[in-house]
Coordinates of C-alpha atoms and ligand atoms in Angstrom, one line a residue:
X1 CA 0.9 -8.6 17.5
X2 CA 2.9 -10.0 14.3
X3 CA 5.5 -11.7 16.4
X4 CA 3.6 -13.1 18.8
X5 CA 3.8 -17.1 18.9
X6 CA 0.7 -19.5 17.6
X7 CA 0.5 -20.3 21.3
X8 CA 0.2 -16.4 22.4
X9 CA -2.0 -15.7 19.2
X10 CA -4.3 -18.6 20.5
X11 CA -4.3 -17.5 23.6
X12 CA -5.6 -14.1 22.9
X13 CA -8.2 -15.3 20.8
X14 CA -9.7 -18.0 23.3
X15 CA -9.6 -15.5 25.6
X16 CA -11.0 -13.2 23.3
X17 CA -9.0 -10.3 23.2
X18 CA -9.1 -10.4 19.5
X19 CA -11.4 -12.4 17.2
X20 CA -10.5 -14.5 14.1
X21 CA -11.9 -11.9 11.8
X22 CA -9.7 -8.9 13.0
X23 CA -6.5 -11.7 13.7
X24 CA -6.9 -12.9 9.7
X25 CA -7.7 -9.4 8.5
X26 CA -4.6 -7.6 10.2
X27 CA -2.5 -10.2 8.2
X28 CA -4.4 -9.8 4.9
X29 CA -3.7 -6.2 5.3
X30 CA 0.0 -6.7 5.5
X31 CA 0.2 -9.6 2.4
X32 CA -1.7 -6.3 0.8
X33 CA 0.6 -3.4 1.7
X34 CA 3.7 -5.2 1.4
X35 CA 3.7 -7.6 -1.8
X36 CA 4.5 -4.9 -4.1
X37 CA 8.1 -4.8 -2.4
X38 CA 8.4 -8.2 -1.6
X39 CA 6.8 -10.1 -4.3
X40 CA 5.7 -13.2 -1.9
X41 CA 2.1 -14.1 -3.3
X42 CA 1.2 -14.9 -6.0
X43 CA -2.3 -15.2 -5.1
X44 CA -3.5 -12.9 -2.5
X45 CA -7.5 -14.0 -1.9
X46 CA -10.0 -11.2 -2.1
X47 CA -11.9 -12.0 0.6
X48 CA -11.2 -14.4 3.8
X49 CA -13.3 -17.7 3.1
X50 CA -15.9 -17.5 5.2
X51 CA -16.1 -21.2 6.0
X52 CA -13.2 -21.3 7.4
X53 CA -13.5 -18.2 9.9
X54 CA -16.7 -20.1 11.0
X55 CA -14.8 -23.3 11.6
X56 CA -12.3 -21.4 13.1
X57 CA -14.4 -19.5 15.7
X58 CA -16.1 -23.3 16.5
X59 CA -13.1 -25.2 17.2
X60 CA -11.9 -21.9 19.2
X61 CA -15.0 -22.3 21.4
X62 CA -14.5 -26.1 21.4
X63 CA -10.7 -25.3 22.4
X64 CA -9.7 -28.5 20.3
X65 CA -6.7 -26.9 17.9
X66 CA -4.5 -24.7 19.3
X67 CA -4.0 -23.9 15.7
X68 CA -7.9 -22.5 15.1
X69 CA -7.7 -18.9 13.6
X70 CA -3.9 -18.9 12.8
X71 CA -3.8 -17.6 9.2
X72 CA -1.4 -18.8 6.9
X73 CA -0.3 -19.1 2.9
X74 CA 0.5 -22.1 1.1
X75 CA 3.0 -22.5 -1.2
X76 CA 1.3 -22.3 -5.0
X77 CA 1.8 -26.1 -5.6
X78 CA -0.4 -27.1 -2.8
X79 CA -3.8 -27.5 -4.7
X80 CA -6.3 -25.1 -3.2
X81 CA -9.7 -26.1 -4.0
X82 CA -11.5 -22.9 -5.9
X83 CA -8.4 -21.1 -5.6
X84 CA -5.7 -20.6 -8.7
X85 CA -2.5 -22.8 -8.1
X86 CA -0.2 -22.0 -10.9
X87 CA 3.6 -23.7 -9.4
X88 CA 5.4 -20.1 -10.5
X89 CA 4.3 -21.6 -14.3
X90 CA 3.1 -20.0 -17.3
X91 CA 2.0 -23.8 -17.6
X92 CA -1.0 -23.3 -14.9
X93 CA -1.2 -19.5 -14.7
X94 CA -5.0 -20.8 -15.0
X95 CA -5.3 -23.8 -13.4
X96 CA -8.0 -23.8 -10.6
X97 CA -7.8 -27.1 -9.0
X98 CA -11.2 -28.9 -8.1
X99 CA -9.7 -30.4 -4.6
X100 CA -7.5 -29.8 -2.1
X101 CA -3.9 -31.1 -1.2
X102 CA -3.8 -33.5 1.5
X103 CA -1.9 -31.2 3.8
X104 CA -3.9 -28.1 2.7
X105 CA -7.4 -29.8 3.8
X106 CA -5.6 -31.0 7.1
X107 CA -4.4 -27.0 8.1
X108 CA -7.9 -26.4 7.1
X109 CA -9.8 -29.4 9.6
X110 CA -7.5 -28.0 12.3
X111 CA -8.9 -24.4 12.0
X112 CA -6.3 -22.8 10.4
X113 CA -7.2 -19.9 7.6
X114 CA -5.6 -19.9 4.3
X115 CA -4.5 -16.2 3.2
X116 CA -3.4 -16.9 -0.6
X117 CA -0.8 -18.5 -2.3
X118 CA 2.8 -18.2 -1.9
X119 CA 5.9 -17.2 -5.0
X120 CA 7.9 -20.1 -6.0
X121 CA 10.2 -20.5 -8.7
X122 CA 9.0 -22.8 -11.4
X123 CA 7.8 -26.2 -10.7
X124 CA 9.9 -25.7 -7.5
X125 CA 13.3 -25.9 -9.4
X126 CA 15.6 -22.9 -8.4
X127 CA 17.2 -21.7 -5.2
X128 CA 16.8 -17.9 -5.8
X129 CA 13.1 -17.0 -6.5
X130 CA 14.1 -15.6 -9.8
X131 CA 12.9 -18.3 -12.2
X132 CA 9.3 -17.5 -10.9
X133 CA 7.2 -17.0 -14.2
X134 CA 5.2 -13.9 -12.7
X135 CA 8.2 -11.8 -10.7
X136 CA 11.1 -12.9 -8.5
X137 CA 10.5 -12.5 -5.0
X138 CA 12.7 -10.0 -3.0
X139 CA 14.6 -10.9 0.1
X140 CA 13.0 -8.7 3.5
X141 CA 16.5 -8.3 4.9
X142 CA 17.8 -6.8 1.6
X143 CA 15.3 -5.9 -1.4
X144 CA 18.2 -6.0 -3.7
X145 CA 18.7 -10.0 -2.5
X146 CA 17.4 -13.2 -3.1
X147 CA 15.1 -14.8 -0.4
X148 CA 16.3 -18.2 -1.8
X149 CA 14.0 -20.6 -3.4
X150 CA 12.0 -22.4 -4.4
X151 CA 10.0 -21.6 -1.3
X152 CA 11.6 -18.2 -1.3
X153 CA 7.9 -16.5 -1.5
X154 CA 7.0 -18.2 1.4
X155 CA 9.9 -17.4 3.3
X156 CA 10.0 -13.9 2.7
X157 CA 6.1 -13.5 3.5
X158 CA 7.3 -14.9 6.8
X159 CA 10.0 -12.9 7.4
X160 CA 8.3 -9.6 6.6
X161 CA 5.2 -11.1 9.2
X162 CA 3.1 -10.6 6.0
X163 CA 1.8 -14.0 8.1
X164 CA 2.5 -15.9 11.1
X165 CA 3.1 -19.2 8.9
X166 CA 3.7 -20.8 5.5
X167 CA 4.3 -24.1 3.6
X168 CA 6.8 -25.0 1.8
X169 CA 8.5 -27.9 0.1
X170 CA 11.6 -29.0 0.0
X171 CA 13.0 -31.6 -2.8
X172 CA 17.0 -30.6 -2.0
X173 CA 17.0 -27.8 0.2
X174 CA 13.5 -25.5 -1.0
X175 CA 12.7 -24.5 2.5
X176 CA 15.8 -25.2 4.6
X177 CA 17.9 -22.7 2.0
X178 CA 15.1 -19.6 2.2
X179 CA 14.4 -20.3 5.7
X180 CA 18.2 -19.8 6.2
X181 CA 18.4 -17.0 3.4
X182 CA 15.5 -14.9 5.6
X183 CA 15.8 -15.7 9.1
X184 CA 13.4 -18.1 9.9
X185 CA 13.2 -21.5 11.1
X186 CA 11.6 -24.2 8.8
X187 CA 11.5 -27.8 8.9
X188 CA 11.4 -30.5 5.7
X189 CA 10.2 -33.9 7.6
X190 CA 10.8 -37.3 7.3
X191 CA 10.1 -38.5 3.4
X192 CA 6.5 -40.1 3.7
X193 CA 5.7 -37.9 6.7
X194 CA 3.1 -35.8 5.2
X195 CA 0.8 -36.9 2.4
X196 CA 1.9 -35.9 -1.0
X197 CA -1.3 -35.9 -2.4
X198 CA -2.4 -32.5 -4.0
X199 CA 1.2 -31.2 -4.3
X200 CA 1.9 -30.5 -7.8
X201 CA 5.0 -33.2 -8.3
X202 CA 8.8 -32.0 -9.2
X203 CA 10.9 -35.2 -8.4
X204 CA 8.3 -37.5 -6.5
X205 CA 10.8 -39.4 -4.7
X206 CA 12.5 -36.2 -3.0
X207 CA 9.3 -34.1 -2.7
X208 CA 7.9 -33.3 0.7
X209 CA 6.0 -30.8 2.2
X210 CA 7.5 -29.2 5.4
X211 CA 6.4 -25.5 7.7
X212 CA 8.1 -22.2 7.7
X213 CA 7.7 -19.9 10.7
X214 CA 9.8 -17.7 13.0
X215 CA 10.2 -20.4 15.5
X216 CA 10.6 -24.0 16.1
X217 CA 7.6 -24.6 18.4
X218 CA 5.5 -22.8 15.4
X219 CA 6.9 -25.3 13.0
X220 CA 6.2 -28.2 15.7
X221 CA 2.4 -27.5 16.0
X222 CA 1.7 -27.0 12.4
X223 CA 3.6 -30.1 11.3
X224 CA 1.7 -32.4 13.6
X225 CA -1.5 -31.1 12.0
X226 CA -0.2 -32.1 8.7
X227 CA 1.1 -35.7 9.4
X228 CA -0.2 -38.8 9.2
X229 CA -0.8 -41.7 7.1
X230 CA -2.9 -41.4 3.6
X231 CA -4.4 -43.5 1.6
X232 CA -4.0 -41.4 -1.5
X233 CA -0.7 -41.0 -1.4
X234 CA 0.8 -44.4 -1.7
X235 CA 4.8 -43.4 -0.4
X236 CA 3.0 -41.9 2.5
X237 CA 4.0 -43.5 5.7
X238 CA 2.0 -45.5 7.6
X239 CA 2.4 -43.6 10.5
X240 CA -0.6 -42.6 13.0
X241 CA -0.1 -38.7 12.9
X242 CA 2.8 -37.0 14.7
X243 CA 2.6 -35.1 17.7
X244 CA 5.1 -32.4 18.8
X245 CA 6.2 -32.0 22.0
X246 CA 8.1 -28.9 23.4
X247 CA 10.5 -29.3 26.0
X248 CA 10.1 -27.3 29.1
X249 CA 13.9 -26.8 29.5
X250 CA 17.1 -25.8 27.2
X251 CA 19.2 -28.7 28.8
X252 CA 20.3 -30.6 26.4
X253 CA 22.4 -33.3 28.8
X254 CA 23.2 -36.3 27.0
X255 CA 22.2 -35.3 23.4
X256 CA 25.4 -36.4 21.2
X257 CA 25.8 -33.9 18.1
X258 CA 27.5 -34.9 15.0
X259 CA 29.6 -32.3 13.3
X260 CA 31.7 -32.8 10.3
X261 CA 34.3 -30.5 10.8
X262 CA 35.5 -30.5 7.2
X263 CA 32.5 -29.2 6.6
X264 CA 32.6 -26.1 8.0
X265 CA 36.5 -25.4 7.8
X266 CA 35.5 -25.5 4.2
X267 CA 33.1 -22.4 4.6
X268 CA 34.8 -19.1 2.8
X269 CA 32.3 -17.0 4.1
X270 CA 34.0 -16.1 7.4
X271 CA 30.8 -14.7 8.9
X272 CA 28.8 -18.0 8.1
X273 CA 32.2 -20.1 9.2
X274 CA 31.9 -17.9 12.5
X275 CA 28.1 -18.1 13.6
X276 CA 28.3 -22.0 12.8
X277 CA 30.8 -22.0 15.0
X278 CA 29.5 -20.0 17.9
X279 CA 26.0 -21.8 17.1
X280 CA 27.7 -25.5 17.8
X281 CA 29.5 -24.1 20.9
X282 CA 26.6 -22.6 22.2
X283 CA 24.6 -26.5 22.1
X284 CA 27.7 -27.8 23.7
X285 CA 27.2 -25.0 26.6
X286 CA 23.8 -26.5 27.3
X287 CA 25.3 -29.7 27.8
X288 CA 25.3 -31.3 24.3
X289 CA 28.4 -33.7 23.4
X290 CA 29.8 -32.4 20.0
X291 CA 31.0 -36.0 18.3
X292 CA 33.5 -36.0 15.4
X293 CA 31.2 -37.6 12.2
X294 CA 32.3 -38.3 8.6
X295 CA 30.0 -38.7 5.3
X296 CA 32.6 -39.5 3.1
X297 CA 30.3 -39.4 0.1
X298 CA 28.6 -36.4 0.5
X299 CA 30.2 -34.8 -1.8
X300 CA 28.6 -36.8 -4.6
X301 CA 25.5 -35.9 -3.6
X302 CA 24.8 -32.7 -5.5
X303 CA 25.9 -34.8 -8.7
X304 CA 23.9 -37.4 -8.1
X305 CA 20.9 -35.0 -7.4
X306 CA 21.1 -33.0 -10.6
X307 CA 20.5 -36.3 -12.4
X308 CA 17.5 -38.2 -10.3
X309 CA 15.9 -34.6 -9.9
X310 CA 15.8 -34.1 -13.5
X311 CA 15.2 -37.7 -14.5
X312 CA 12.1 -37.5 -12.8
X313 CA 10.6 -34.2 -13.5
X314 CA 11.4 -35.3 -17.2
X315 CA 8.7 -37.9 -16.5
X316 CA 6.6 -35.9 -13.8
X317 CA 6.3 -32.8 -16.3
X318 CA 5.5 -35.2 -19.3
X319 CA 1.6 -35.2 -18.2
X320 CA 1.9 -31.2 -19.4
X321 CA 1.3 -31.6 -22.8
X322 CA -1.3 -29.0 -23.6
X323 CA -4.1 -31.3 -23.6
X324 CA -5.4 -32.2 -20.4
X325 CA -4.5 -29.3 -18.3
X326 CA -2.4 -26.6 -18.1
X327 CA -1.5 -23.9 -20.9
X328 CA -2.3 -24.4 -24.6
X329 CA -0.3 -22.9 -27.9
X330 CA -2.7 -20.9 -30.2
X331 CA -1.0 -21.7 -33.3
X332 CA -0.5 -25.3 -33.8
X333 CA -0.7 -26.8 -37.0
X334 CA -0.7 -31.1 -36.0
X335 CA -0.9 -32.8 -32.5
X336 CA 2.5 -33.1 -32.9
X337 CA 2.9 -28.8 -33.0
X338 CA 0.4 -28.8 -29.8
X339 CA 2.5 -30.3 -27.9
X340 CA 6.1 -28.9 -28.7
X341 CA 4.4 -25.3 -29.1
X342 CA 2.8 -25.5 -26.0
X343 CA 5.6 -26.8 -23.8
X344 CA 7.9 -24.3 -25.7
X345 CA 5.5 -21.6 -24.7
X346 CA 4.3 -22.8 -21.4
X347 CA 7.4 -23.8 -19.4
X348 CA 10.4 -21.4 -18.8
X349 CA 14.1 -22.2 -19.4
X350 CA 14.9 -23.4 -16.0
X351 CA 12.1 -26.4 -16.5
X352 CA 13.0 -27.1 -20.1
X353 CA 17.2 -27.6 -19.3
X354 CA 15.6 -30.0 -16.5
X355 CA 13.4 -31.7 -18.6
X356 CA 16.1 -32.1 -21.4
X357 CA 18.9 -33.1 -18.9
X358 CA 16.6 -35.9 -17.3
X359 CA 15.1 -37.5 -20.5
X360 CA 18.9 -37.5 -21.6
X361 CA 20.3 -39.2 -18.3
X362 CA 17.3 -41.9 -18.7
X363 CA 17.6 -42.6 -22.6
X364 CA 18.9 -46.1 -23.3
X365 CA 22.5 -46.3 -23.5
X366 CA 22.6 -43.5 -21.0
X367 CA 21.0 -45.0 -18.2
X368 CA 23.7 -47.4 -16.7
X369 CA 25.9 -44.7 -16.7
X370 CA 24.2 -41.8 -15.2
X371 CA 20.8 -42.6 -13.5
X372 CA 21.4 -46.3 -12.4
X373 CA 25.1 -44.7 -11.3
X374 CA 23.2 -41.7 -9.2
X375 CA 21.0 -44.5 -7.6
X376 CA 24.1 -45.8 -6.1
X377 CA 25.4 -42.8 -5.3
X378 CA 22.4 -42.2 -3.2
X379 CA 22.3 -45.3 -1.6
X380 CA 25.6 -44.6 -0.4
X381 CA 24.5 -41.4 0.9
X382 CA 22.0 -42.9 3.1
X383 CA 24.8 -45.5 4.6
X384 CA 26.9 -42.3 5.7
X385 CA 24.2 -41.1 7.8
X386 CA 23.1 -44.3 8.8
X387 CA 26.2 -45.0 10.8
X388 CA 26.7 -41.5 11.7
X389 CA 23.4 -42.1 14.0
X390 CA 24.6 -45.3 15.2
X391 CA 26.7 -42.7 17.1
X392 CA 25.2 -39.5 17.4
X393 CA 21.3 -38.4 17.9
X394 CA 21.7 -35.7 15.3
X395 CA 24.1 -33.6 13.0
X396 CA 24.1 -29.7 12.9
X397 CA 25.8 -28.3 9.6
X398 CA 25.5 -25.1 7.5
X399 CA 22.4 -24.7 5.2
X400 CA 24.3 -22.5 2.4
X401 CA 27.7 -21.8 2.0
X402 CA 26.8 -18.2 1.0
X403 CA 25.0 -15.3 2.4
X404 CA 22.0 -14.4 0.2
X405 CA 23.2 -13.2 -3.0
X406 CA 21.9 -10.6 -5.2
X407 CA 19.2 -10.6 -8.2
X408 CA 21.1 -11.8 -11.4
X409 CA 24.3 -12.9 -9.4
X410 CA 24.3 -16.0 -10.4
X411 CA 23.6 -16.2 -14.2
X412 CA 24.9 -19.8 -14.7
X413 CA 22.9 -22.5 -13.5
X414 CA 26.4 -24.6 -11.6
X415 CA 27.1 -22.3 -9.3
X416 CA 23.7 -22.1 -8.0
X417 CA 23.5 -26.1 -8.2
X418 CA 26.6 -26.1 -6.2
X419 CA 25.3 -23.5 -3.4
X420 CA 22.9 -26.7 -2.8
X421 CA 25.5 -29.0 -1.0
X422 CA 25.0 -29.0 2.5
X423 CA 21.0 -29.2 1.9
X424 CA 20.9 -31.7 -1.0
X425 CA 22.0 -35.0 1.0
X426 CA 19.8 -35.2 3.8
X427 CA 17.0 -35.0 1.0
X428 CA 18.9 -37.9 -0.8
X429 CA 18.2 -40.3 2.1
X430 CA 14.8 -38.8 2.9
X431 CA 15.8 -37.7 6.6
X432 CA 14.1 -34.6 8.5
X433 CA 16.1 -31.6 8.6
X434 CA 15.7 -28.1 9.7
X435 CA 17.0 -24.2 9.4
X436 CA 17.1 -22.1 12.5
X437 CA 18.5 -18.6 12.2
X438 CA 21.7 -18.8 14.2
X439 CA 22.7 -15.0 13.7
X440 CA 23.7 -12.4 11.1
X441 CA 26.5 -11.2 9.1
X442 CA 28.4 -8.4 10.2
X443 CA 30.2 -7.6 7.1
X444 CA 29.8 -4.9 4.4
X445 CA 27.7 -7.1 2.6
X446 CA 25.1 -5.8 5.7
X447 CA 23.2 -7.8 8.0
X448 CA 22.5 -10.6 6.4
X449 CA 20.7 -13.6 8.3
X450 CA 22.5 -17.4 8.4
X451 CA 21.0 -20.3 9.4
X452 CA 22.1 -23.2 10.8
X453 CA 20.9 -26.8 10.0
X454 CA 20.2 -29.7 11.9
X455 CA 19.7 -33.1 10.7
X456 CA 18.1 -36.4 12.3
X457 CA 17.6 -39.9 12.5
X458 CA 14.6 -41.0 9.6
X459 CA 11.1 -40.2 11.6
X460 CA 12.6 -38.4 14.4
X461 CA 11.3 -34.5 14.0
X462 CA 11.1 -34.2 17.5
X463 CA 14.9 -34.4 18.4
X464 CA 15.7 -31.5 15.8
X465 CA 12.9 -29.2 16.7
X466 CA 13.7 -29.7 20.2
X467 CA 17.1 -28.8 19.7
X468 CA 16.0 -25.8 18.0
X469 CA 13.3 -24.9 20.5
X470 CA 15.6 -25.4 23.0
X471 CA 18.3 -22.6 21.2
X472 CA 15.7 -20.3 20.5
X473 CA 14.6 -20.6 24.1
X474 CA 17.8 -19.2 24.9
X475 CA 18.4 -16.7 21.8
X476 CA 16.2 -13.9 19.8
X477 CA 17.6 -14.8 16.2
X478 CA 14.2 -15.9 15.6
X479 CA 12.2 -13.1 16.6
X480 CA 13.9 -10.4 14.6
X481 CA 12.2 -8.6 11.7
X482 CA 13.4 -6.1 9.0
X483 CA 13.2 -3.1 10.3
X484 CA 11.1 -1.7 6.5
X485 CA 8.5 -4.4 8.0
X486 CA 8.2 -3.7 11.6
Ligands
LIG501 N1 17.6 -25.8 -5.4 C1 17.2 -27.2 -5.6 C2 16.8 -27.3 -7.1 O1 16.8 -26.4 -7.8 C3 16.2 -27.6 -4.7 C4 14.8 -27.3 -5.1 C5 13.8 -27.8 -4.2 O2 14.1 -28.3 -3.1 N2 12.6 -27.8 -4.6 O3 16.4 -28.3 -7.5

């Protein structure tokens, strides 16, 4: 039962082999018995809300969402009406929101039944889980190891089949990297593709929300529940909603793939160097033409990232001063001491470097040179791939450069920055992009998953997820799980 399809899960329950009670409970039961190891929820919720089995069970009888009775998390900086959403913060350890995200209440309309809330690390900056303010999040494959981050709870809830599904976001790589990192597929859409609203901002101009799940056809179905134009979110597309389609074959005649070759000679990691390899040959097999691509300022882009990220989370955070939501220092002398004691107090050091860096990059004689300069940067970016898809329909490349590393490996902040650069420039120019486990590492590290990732034209989900569908058509990657969670 826990790795069966949303397809084959609906199907049993339309044909009633199973009911949307038992279906939700068997997966509350495993977020239960398995969070101590892994760490992936934050919030586990006592009891399943008994609106939304009921809506469930009617849209089941109605057969009008395939989706109806699929349980699911969502990452802890979707806003959950009633239900704690505290971004991995000390900050909003108590905040219960009053509404729901966008994307949260459009899972819900569809049928779909929220489980809890999923780890992060703070405020969705990290790569590794570990700056979480409650406890890092362990990787399935390897408790010792990172799932990746900042959707690293959701990843590993995933992996271990704690559930079915989970959201994520991704501002430079947050669900492509853990996806990778865990052995899953998951998919960051188009920028503007799904409504923003209710997602507790990092860098607004980067953020968007995006599905985890073992496969890509999973990731298909919940995505075109999520997307759609919205009025309260004003960078949301105006797009009638998406709709995923999955292809009946794995023929992928006449699909031109850009690969930058430098790229992935560049990989140290021979067993990542090899399965991206064997991944790329195996799309050209199915009739794919592999096309020669260059993005000759890609490189830039993790520079220019770790200035526009923080410039903008120096201004996003600002609004958590202690006053109108969010934690508050006990001993404060002046208004002035409220707010430095209760952003001292309230955010961890990951979010405070951030907020330091970015109020820095955007102070007056500082801007030209740094922000203004990153803005360029960027713009550049989006060029690259703009006449890389005059030429080719999409661009497979690695996710990470490393296999998922161990707790505490990486103690100073660059290196982890750096482990960001095949993820961070797709989110630059707001393009979809995708993870699909592509095989595991054979070395005395252990087996260790990689991913591979897949890049397309702005708005076009549906070429990458075919692509992965149609892999994972072919290939079991996907339907592995750690044998502790079996
Ligand atoms: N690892 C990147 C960072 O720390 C990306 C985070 C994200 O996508 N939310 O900023």
């Amino acid at each position: 039962m826990i790795n069966l399809t949303i397809r084959q899960m609906s199907e049993l329950l339309v044909s009633k082999q199973i009911n949307v009670q038992e279906l939700s409970g068997l997966f509350h039961d495993r977020c239960r018995v398995h969070n101590q190891t892994t760490g992936a929820l934050i919030t586990l919720n006592n009891e399943i809300n008994a609106a939304e089995l009921l809506n469930a069970q009617a849209s089941i009888e109605a057969g009008d969402s395939l989706l109806a009775g699929i349980p699911l998390l969502h990452k802890d900086l979707f806003c959950t009406q009633g239900v704690k959403t505290t971004c991995g913060s000390k900050m909003l350890e108590n905040f219960v929101p009053p509404y729901d995200a966008t994307a949260v209440k459009r899972l819900a309309d569809a049928g779909m039944v929220t489980l809890g809330k999923a780890n992060m690390d703070e405020f969705a900056m990290g790569s590794s889980n570990e700056h979480s303010a409650f406890m890092a999040v362990n990787n399935p494959w390897d408790l010792s190891r990172v799932p990746g981050g900042s959707s690293g709870g959701s990843a590993a809830a995933v992996a271990a089949r704690m559930v079915p599904i989970a959201t994520g976001t991704d501002t430079g790589g947050s669900i492509r990297q853990p996806a990778a990192f865990c052995g899953i597929t998951g998919i960051k859409p188009s920028y503007g593709r799904v409504s923003r609203h209710g997602m507790v901002a990092f860098a607004s101009s980067l953020d968007q929300g995006g599905v985890m799940a073992p496969g890509a056809d999973d990731c298909g179905l919940v995505l075109s529940a999520m997307t759609g134009h919205d009025s309260l979110d004003s960078t949301s597309a105006n797009q009638p909603p998406w709709q995923w389609k999955k292809p009946e074959t794995a023929d992928m005649q006449g699909l031109k793939v850009g690969v930058a070759s430098a790229w992935i000679e560049g990989l140290k990691d021979p067993d990542i160097k090899q399965k991206t390899t064997e991944a790329i040959e195996q799309l050209r097999c199915n009739g794919a033409e592999i096309i020669e691509i260059e993005l000759p300022h890609a490189d830039l882009a993790v520079s220019a990232y770790y200035v526009l990220a923080p410039a903008e989370c120096s201004s996003n955070l600002s609004r958590f001063d202690g006053v109108r939501f969010g934690y508050q220092a006990k001993e404060i002398s002046d208004l002035e001491s409220l707010y430095r004691q209760s952003r001292t107090e309230g955010f961890g050091e990951e979010v405070k470097k951030r907020i330091m860096i970015g109020a820095w990059a955007l102070s007056s004689g500082y801007y030209d040179a740094y922000y203004l300069k990153a803005q360029k940067v960027r713009r550049l970016i989006s060029e690259d791939f703009k006449k890389a898809f005059t030429e080719v329909d999409i661009i497979a490349c690695p996710v990470s450069p490393e296999l998922p590393f161990k707790h505490g490996e990486k103690v100073d902040g660059i290196s982890m920055y750096q482990a960001d650069k095949f993820t961070i420039p797709a989110s630059l120019a707001g393009l979809p992009c995708l993870s699909m486990p592509i095989g595991f590492s054979e070395n005395p590290q252990g087996r260790l998953p990689i991913g591979l990732q897949l890049i397309g034209r702005y708005f076009d989900e549906q070429s990458i997820l075919s692509v992965a569908d149609k892999y994972q058509q072919q290939t079991e990657h996907h339907l592995q799980v750690p044998e502790a969670f079996q």
